[in-house]
Coordinates of C-alpha atoms and ligand atoms in Angstrom, one line a residue:
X1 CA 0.0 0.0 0.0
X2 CA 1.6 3.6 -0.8
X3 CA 0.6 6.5 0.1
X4 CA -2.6 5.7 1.1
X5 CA -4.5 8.6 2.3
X6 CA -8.2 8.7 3.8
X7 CA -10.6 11.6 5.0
X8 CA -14.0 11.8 7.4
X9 CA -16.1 14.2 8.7
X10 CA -13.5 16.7 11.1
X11 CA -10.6 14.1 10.5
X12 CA -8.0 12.8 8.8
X13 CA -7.2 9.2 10.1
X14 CA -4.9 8.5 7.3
X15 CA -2.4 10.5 5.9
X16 CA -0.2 9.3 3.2
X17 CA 0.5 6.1 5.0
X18 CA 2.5 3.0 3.5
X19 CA 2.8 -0.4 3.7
X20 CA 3.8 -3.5 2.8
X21 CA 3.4 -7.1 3.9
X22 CA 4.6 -10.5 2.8
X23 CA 2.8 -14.1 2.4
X24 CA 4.0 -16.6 5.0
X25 CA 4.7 -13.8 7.6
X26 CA 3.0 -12.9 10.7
X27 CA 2.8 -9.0 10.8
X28 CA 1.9 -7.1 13.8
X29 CA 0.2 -3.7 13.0
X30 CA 0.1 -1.6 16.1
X31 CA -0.5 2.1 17.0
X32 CA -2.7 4.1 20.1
X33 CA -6.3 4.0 20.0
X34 CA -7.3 6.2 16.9
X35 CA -3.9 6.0 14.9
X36 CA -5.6 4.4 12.0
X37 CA -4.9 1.0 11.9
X38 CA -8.5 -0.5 11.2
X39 CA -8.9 2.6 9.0
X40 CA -5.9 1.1 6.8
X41 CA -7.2 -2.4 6.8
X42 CA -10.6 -1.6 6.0
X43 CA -9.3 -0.1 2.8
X44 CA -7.4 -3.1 2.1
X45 CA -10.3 -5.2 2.8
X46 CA -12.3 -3.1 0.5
X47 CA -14.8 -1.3 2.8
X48 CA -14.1 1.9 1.5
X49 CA -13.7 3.9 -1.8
X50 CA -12.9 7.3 -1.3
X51 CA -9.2 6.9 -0.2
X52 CA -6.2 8.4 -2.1
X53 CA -3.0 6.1 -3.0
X54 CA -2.2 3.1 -4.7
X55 CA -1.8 -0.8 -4.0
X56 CA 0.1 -3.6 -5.5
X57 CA 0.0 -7.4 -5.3
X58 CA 3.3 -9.1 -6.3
X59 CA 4.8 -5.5 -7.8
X60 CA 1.8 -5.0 -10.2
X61 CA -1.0 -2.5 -9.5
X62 CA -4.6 -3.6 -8.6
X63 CA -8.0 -1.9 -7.5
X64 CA -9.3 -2.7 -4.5
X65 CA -12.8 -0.3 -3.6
X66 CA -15.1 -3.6 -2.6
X67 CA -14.8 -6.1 -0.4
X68 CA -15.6 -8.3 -3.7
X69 CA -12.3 -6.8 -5.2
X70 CA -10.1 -7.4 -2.1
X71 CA -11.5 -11.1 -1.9
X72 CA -10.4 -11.5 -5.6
X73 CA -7.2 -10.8 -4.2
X74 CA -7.4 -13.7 -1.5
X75 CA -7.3 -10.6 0.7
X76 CA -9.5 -11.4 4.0
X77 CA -10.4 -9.7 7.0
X78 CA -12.1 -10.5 10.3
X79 CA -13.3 -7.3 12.2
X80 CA -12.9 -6.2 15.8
X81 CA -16.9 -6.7 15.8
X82 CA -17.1 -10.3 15.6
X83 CA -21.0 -10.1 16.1
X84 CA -21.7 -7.7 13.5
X85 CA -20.5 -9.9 11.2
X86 CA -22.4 -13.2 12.0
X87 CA -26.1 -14.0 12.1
X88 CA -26.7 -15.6 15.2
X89 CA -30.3 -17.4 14.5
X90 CA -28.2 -19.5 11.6
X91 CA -25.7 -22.5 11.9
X92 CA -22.6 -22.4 11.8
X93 CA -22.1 -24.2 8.5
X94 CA -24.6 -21.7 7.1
X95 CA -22.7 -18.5 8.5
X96 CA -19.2 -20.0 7.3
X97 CA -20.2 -20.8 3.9
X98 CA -22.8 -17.5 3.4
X99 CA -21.3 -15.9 1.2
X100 CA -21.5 -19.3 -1.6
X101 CA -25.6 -19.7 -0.6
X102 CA -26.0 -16.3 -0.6
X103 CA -24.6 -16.6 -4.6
X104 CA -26.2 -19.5 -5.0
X105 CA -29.6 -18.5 -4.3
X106 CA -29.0 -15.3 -6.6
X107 CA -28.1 -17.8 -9.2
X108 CA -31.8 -19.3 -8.2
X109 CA -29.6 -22.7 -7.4
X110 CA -31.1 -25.2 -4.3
X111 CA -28.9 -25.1 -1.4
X112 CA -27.5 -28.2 -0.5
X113 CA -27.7 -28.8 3.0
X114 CA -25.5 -31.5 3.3
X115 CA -22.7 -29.8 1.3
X116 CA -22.9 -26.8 3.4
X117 CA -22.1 -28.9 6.4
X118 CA -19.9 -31.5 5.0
X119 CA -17.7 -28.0 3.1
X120 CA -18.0 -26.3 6.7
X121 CA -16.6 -29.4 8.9
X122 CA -13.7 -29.7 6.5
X123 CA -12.6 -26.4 7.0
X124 CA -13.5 -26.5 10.7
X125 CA -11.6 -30.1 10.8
X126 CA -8.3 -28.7 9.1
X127 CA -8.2 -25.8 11.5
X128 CA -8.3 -28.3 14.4
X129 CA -11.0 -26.6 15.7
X130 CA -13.7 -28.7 17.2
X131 CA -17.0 -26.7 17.0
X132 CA -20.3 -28.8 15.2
X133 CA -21.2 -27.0 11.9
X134 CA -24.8 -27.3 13.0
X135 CA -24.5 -25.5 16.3
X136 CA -26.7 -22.7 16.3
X137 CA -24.0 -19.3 16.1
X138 CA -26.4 -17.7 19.2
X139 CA -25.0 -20.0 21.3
X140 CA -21.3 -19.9 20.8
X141 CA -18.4 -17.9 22.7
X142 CA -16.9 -15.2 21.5
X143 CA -13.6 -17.5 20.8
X144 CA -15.5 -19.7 18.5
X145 CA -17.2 -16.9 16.9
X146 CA -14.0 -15.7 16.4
X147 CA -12.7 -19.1 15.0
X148 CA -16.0 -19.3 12.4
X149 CA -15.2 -16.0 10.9
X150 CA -11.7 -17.7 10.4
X151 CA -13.2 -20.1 8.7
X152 CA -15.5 -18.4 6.6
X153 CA -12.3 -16.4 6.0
X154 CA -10.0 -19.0 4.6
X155 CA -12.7 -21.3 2.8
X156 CA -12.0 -19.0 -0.3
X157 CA -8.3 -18.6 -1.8
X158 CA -6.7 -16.7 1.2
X159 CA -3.2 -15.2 0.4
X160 CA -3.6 -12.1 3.5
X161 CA -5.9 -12.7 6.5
X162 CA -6.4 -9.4 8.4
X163 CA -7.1 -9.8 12.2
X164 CA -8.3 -6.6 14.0
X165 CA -7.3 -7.0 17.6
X166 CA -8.2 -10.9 17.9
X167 CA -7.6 -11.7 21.2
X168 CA -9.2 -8.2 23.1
X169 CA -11.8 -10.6 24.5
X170 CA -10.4 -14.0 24.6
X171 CA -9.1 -15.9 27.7
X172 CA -5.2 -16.9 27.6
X173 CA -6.4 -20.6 26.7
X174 CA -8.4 -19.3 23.9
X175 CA -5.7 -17.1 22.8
X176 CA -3.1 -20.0 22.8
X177 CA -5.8 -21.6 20.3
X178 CA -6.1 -18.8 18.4
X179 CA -2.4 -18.2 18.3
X180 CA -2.3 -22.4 17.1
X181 CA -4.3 -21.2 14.3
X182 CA -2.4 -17.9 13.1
X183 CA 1.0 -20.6 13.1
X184 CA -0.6 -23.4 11.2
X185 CA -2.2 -20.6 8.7
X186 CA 1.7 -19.3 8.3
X187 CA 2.7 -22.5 7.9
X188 CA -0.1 -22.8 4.7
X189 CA 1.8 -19.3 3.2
X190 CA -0.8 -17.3 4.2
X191 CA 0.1 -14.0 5.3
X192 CA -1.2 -12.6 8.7
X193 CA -1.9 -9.2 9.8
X194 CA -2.7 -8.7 13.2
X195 CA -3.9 -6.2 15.2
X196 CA -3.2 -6.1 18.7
X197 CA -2.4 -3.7 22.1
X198 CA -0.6 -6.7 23.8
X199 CA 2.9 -5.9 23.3
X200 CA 3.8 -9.2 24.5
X201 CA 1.7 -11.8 22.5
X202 CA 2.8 -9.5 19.1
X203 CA 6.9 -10.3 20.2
X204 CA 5.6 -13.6 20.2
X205 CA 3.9 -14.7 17.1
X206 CA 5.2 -11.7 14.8
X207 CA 7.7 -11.4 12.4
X208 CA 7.5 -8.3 11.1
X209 CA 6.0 -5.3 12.9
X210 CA 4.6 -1.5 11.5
X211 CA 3.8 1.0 14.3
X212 CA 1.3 4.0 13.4
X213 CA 0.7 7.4 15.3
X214 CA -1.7 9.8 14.5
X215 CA -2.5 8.3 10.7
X216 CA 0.9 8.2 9.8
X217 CA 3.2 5.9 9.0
X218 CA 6.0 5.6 11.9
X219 CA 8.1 2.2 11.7
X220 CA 8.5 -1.4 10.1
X221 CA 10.9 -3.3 11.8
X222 CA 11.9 -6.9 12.3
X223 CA 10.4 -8.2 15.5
X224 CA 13.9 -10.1 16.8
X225 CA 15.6 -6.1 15.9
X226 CA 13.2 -4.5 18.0
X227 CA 12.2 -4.4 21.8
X228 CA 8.4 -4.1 23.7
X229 CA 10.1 -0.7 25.5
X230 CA 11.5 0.6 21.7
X231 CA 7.8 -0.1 19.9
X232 CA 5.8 1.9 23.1
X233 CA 7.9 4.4 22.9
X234 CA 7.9 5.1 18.8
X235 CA 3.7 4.7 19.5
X236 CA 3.1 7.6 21.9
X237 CA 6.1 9.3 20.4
X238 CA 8.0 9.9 23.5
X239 CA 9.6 8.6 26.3
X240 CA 7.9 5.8 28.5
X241 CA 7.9 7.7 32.0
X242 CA 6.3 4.9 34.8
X243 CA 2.9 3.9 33.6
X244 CA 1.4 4.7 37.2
X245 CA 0.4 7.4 38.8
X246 CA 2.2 8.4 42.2
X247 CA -0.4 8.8 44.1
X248 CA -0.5 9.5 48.1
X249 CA -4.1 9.8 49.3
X250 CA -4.9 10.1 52.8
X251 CA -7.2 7.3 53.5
X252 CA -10.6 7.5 55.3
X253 CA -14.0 6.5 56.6
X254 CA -14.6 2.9 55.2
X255 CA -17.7 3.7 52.5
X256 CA -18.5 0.4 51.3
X257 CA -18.5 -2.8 53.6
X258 CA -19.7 -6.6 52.4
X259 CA -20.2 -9.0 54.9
X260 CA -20.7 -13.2 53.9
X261 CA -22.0 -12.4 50.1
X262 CA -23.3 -15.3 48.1
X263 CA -24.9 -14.7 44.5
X264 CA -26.9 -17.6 42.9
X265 CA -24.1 -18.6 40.6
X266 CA -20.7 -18.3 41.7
X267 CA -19.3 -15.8 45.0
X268 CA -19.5 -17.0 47.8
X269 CA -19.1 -15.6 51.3
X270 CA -17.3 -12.5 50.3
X271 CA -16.6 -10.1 52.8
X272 CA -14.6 -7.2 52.1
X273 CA -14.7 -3.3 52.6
X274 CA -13.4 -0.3 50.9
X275 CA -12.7 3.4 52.3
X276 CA -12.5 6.7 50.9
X277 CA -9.6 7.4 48.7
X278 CA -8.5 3.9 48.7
X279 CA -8.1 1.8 45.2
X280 CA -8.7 -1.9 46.4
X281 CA -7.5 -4.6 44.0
X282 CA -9.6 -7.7 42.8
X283 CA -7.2 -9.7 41.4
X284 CA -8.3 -13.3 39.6
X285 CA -7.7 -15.2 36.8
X286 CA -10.3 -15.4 34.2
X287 CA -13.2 -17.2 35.1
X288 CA -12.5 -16.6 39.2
X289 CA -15.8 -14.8 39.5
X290 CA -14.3 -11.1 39.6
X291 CA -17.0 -10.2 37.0
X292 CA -19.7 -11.8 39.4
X293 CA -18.2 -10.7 42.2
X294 CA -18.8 -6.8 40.8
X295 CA -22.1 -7.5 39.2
X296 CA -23.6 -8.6 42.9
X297 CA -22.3 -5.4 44.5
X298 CA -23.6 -3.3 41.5
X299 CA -27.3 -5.3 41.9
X300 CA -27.2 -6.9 38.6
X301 CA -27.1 -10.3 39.3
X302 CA -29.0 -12.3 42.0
X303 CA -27.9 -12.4 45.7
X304 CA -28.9 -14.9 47.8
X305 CA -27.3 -13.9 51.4
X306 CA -25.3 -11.0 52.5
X307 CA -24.4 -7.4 53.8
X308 CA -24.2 -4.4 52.1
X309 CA -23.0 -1.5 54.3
X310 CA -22.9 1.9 52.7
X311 CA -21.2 4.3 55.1
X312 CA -22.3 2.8 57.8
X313 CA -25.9 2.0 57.0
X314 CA -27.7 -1.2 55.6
X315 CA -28.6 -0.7 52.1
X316 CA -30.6 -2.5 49.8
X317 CA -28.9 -2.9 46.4
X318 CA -30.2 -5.5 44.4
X319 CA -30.9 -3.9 41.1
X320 CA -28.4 -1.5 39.0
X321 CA -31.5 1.6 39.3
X322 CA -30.8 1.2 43.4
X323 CA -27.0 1.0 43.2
X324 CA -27.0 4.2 40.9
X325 CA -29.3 6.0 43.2
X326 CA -26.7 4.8 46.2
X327 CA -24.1 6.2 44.8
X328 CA -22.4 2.8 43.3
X329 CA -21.0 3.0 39.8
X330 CA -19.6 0.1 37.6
X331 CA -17.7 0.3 34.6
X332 CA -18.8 -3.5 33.1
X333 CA -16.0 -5.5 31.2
X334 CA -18.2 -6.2 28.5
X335 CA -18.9 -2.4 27.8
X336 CA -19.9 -2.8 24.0
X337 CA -23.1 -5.4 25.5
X338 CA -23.7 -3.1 28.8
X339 CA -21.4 0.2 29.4
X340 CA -22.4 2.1 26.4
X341 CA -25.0 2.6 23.7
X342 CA -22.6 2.3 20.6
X343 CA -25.4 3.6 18.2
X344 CA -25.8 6.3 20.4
X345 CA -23.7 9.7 20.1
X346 CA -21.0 10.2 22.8
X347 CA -22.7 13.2 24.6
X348 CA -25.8 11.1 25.0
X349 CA -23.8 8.2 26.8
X350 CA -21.7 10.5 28.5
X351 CA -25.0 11.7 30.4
X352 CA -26.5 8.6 30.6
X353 CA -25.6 7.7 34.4
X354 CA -26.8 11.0 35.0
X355 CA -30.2 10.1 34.1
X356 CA -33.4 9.7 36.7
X357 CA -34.5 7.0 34.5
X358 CA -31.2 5.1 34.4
X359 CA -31.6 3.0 31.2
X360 CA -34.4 4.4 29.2
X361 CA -34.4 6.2 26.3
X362 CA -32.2 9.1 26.1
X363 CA -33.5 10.8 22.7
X364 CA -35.1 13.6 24.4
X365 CA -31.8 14.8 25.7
X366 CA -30.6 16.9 23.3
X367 CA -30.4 20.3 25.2
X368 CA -27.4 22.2 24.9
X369 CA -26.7 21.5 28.3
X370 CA -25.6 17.8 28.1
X371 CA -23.8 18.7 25.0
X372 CA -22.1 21.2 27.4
X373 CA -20.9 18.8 30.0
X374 CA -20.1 16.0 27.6
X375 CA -17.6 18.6 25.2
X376 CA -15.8 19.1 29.1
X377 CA -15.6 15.2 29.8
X378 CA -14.6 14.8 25.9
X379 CA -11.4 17.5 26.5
X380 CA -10.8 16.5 30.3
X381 CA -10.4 12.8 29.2
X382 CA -8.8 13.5 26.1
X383 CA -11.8 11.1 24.2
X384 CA -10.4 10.9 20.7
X385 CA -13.6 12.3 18.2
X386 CA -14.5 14.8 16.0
X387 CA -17.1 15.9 18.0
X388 CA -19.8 15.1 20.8
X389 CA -22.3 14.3 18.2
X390 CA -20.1 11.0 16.9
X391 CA -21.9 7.6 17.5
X392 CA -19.6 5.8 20.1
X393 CA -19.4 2.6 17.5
X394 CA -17.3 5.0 15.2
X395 CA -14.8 5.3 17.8
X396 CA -12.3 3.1 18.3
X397 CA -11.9 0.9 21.7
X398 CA -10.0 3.3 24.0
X399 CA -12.0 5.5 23.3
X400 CA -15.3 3.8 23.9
X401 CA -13.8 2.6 27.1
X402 CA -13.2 6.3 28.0
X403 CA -17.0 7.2 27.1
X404 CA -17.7 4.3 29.4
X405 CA -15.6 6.0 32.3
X406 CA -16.8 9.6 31.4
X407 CA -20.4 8.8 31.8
X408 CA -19.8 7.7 35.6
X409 CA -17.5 10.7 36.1
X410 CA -20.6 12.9 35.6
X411 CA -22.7 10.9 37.9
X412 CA -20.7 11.6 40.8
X413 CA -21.0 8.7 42.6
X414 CA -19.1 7.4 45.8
X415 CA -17.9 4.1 45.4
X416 CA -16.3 2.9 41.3
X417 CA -16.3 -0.4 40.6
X418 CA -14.1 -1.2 37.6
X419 CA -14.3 -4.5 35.9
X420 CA -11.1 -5.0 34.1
X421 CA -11.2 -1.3 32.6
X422 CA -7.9 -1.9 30.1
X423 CA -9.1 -4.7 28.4
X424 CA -8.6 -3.9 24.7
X425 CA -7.1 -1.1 25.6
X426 CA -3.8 1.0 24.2
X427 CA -0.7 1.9 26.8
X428 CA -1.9 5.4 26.0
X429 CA -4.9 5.2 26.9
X430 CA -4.2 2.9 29.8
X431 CA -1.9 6.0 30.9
X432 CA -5.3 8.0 31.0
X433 CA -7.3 5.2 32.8
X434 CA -4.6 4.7 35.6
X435 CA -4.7 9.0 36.1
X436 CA -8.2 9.2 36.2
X437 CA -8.8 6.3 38.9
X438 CA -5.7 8.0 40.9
X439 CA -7.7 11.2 40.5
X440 CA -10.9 9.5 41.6
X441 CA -8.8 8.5 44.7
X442 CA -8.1 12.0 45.2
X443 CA -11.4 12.9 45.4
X444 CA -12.0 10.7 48.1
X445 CA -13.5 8.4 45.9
X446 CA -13.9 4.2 46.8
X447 CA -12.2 2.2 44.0
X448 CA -12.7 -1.1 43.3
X449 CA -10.4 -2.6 40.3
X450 CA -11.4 -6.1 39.4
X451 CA -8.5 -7.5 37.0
X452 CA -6.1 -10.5 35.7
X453 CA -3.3 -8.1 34.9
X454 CA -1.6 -8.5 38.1
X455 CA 1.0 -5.9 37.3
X456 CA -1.9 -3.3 37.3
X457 CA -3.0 -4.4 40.5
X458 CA 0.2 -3.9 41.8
X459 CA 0.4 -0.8 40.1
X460 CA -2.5 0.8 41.0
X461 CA -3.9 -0.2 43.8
X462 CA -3.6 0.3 47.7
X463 CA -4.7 -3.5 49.4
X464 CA -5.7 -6.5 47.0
X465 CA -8.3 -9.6 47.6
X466 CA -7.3 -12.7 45.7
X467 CA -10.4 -14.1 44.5
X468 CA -10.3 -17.5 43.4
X469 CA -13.3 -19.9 42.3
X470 CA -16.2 -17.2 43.7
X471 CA -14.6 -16.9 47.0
X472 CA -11.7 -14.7 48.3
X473 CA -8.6 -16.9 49.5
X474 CA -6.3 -14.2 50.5
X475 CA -5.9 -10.5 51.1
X476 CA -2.8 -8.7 50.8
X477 CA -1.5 -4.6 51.4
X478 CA -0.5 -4.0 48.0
X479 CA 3.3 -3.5 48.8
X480 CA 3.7 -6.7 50.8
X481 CA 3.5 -7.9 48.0
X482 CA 4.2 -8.7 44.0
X483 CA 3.0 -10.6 41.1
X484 CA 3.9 -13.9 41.6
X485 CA 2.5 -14.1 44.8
X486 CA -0.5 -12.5 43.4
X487 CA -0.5 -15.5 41.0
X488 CA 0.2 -18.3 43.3
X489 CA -3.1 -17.3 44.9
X490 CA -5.2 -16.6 41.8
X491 CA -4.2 -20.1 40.4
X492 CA -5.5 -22.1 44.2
X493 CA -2.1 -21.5 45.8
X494 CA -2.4 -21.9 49.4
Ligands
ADP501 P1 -7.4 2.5 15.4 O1 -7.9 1.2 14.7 O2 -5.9 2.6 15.2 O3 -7.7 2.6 16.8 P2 -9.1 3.8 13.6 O4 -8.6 3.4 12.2 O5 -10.4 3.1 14.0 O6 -8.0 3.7 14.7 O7 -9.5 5.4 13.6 C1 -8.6 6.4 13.1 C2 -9.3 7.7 13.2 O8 -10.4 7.8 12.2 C3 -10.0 7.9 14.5 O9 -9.8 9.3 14.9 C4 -11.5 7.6 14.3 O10 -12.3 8.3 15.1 C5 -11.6 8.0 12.8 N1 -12.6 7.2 12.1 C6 -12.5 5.9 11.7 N2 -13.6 5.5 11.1 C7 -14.4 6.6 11.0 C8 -15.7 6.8 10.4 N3 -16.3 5.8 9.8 N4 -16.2 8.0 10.5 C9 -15.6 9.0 11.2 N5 -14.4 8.9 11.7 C10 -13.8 7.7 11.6
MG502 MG1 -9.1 -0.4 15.6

């Protein structure tokens, strides 16, 4: 790709950018939130047409404005939005081999069942992946969602296969399977470009890497020539200073007390408390119950026994509308299902908390008011869009993580609960998340941070409960101790 420039609305997101890939190479494509990187494989993919520049395949020139075009190419691409691209009431035979039925019933052919399964299985069986072709796509994980768009992917000639930040949602098992797949795929001379914010995972799979900044070209270097510290520091443009705010908050009154919690499902008998100005650390593997654990104290899920002590008095909190009204926020891990609206505009989001009603229809609030407010939360959180009007699903995931935050930072309340709140998430913008919770703290704010990235917990946090299969197995002032004891813990050490 050379030169390849591309306009919208207020910005630019690329500007005059090049590069260049090889089959049989895994290539990492990296850059903050907002630096372009979808933007430049979308246009390789085909999704857009009114981009500037040129391409070539194997040194001669070729057109690529459809995704028909790109396809022709054996150029593929599966989307950070894995559900936008599926239809969830069909197999998932049918979704893998849509694109031939949908053909075929233009051509006013029969579809063939049986061939759509038996074509489906084969490609499912040569990717080692073990899902049936006539499981209904509703009722899979996002990792084998994931693995059916790789499927319907490489069903056709694939020479490129373009993965926008794969493994944002996945578990480390399912990214190990997913990483099993990008090899074997490398192996077949297909070339990979992926996306990712994990430093780490990129140094491990990649070959080649190109870092982006603002919708420019920055670097392409050779992954074994290059170092994590090297690549961070070429993607903010400056010089790493320590990711985590100093922060020295006098601690106070204890806001938020839970005594023997059970939920229906998984926590049970948690007790734990959190005071003003202190950041308190859930730390956990995937799967320990953190999410749970933060969905009982934020009323949406199903308590069956318990205390919940809210400075000092009993309170009832067992729906999200009486948590809000108490003063409890939570910023939910799966923000795109729960934390945002992402057809709605980001000024209407960012008031959302703010709202009486707390989940009903905001299109009445359009007074210049909001608008106000949200253009402040916009600058004061450095949310990267051309303006307040901007539907959050045009932004990219740093961003909408930010709109996620913003919206409880206008509600004011007492106690934050954030469920891992750098999933997906840039350094950069991490930078901004780790400030604005130290800020919170400042404010006398209670902080809860539920995550599996222990080195944020130490980071970040003041004390830490180790929660392990629903229950907490250990607690810990933050420096007594370090990650691996943090890990021995989250993985049943005792
Ligand atoms: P990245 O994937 O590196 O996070 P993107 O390519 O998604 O970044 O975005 C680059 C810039 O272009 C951002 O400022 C984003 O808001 C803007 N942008 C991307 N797609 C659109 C669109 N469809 N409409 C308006 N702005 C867009
Ligand atoms: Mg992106």
């Amino acid at each position: 790709m050379k030169n390849i420039t591309i306009e919208f609305p207020g910005v630019k997101a690329l500007d005059e950018v090049s590069f260049s890939t090889e089959t049989g190479t895994t290539h990492a494509l990296i850059g903050a939130n907002g630096a372009g990187k979808s933007t430049l494989m979308k246009v390789l993919s085909g999704a857009y047409n009114h981009y500037t520049g040129d391409i070539f395949l194997d040194g001669e020139q070729i057109v690529i404005r459809s995704p028909k075009d790109a396809q022709k190419h054996g150029i593929q691409i599966v989307y950070q939005e894995v559900d936008t691209a599926l239809i969830p009431y069909l197999t998932v035979g049918e979704n893998i081999l849509l694109n031939e039925t949908v053909n075929d019933m233009g051509r006013k052919q029969i579809v063939n069942w049986k061939e759509i399964h038996r074509k489906a299985t084969e490609v499912l069986d040569s990717m080692n992946v073990n899902v049936s072709s006539k499981r209904l796509v509703s009722e899979l994980t996002l990792a084998e969602k994931q693995m059916v768009l790789i499927a319907r992917a490489i069903l056709k000639e694939c020479k490129f296969l373009i993965l926008d930040e794969p493994t944002a949602p996945l578990s480390h098992s399912e990214t190990n399977e997913l990483f099993r797949i990008v090899r074997s795929l490398k192996e077949k001379n297909v070339g990979i470009i992926f996306i990712s914010h994990r430093l780490p995972e990129l140094f491990d799979i990649c070959d080649d890497i190109t870092v982006m900044r603002n919708g420019q070209f920055v670097v392409k270097e050779k992954i074994a020539e290059t170092s994590t510290n090297r690549v961070i520091e070429r993607m903010l443009g400056q010089k790493l200073e320590d990711q985590f705010p100093k922060h020295n908050v006098e601690i106070g009154e204890t806001i938020l007390e839970v005594n023997n919690l059970h939920d229906t499902e998984k926590i049970k008998n948690v007790s734990m408390h959190v005071k003003a100005g202190e950041v308190i650390g859930i730390a956990g593997l995937v799967g320990a119950g953190k999410t749970e654990l933060c969905k009982a104290l934020f009323g949406a899920s199903k308590k069956t026994s318990g205390e919940i002590v809210l400075k000092g008095k009993t309170v009832k909190v067992n729906n999200p509308h009486q948590a809000v009204k108490q003063g409890i926020a939570l910023v939910p891990e799966e923000r795109r299902k729960e934390g945002i609206l992402v057809t709605e505009p980001v000024f209407s989001n960012l008031s959302a908390a703010n709202l009486k009603q707390f989940a009903s229809v905001f299109s009445f609030l359009n007074n210049k008011a909001e608008k106000a407010k949200a253009r402040e939360m916009i600058g004061s959180l450095g949310i990267k869009t051309p303006s307040e009007e901007t539907r959050v699903q045009n932004l990219s995931g740093g961003n909408q993580q930010k709109v996620a935050i913003g919206k409880w930072l206008l509600a004011d309340a007492d106690v934050y609960i954030f469920d891992e709140p750098t999933k997906g998430v840039d350094v950069g913008a991490k930078k901004d998340i780790f400030e604005l919770i130290s800020k919170l703290a400042q404010r006398g704010k209670a902080i809860i941070y539920a995550s599996c990235e222990l080195s944020e917990i130490i980071g970040i946090t003041d004390r830490v409960y180790v929660v392990y299969d629903g229950e907490i197995t250990k607690e810990f002032v933050t420096p007594s101790t370090d990650e691996e004891e943090l890990l021995f813990y989250s993985t049943g050490g005792k």
